[in-house]
CSV table of C-alpha atoms in Angstrom, one decimal:
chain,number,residue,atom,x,y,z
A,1,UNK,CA,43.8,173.9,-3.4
A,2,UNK,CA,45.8,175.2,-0.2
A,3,UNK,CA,44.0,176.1,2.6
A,4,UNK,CA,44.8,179.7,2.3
A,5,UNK,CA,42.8,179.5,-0.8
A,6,UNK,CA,39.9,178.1,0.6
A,7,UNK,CA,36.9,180.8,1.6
A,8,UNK,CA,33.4,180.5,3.2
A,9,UNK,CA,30.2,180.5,1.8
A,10,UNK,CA,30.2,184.2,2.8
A,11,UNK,CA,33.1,185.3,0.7
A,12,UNK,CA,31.0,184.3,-2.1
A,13,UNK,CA,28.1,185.9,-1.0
A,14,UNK,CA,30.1,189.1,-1.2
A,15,UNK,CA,31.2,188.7,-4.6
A,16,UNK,CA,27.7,187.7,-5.7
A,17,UNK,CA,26.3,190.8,-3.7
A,18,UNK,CA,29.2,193.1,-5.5
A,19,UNK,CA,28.2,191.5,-8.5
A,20,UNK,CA,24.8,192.3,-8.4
A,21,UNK,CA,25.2,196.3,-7.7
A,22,UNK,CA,27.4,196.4,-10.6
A,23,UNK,CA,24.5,194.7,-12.5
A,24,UNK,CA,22.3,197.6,-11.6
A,25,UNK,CA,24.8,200.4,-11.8
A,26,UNK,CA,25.2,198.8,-15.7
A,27,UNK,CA,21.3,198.9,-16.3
A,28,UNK,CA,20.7,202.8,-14.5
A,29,UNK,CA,24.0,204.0,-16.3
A,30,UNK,CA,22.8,204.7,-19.9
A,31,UNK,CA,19.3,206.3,-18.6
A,32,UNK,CA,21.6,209.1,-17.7
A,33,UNK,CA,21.9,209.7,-21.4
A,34,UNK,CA,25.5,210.8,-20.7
A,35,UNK,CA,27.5,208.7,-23.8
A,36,UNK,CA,31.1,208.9,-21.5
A,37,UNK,CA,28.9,207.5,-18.4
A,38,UNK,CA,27.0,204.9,-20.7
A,39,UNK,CA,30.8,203.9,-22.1
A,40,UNK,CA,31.8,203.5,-18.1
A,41,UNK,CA,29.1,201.7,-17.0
A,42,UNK,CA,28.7,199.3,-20.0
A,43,UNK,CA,32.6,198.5,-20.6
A,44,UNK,CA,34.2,199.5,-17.4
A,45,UNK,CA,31.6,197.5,-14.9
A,46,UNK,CA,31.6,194.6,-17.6
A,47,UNK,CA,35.5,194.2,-17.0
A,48,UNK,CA,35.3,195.1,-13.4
A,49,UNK,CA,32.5,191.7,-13.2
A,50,UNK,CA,34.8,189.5,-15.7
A,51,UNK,CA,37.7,190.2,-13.6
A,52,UNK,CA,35.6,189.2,-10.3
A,53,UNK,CA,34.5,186.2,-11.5
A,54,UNK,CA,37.5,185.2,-12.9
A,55,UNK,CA,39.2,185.6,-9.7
A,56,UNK,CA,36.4,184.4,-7.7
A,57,UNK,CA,34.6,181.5,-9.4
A,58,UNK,CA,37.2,180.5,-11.7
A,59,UNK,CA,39.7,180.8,-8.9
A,60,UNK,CA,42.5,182.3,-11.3
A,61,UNK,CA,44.3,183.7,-8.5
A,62,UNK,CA,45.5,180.3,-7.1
A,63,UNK,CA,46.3,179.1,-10.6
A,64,UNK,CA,49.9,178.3,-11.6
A,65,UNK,CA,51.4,181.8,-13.2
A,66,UNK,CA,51.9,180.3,-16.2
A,67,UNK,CA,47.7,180.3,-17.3
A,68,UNK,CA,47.4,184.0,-16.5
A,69,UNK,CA,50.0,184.5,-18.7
A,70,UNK,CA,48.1,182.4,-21.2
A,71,UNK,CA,44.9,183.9,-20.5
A,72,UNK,CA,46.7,187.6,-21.4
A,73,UNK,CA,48.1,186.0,-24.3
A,74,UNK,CA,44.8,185.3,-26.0
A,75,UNK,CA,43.5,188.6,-25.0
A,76,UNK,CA,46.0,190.5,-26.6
A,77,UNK,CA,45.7,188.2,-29.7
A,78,UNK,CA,41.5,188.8,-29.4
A,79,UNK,CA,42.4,192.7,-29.7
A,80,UNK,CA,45.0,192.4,-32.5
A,81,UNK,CA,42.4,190.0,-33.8
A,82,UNK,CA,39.7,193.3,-33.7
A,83,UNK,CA,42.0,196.0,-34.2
A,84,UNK,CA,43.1,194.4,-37.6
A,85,UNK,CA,39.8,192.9,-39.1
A,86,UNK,CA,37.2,196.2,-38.0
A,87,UNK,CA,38.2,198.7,-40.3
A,88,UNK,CA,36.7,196.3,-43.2
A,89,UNK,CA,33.6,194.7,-40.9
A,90,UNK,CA,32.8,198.1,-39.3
A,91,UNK,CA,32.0,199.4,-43.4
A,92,UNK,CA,29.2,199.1,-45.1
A,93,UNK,CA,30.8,197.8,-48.5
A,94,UNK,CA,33.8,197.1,-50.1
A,95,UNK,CA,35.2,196.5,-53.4
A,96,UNK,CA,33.9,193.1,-53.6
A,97,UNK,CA,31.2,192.4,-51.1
A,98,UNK,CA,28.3,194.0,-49.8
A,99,UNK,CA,26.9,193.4,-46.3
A,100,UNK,CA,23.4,191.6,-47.1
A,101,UNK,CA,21.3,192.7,-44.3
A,102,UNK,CA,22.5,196.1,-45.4
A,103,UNK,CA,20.9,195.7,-49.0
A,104,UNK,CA,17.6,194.1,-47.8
A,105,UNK,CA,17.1,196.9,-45.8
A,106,UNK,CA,17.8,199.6,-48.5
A,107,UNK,CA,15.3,197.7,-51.2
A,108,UNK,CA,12.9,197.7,-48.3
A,109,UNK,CA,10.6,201.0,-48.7
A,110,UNK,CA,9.4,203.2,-46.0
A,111,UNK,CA,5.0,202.9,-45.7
């Protein structure tokens, strides 16, 4: 690690701080009730924290450039990965499968 690199304790008592008013911005957003807010608060503070603590505690920002590139790598795969396999998990049933948990709770009958 170069000495550029290296921080304080108090640098990571910022982080942890920022970290910790994203955690509560998260938790107040969807009390608003506003679906667009509860989308930003839940996804867009949830990247915002990943992203810190990658930087921060993982210390991706003094890795060699070659693992970010990596790391982006699997991330796009992970969403290709999503993008291609949801349209059949997101359904209910197919042609040839049901989803079980779906059909216990359908022969289950209201009281």
């Amino acid at each position: 690690m170069s000495e550029a690199a290296h921080h304080d304790d108090s640098h990571y008592w910022k982080i942890y701080y920022t970290l910790l008013v994203l955690l509560v911005v998260s938790v107040v957003g969807p009390f608003a009730e506003i679906w667009w807010l509860t989308l930003i608060t839940a996804f867009g503070v949830a990247i915002v924290k990943a992203f810190l603590v990658c930087k921060h505690f993982m210390h991706l920002n003094i890795e060699a450039r070659w693992v970010i590139y990596l790391l982006a790598t699997m991330l796009v795969f992970m969403f290709l990965f999503f993008t291609a396999v949801a349209p059949d998990v997101m359904k209910w049933e197919g042609d040839n499968w049901v989803k079980p948990f779906v059909a216990q709770e359908s022969s289950v009958q209201p009281h």
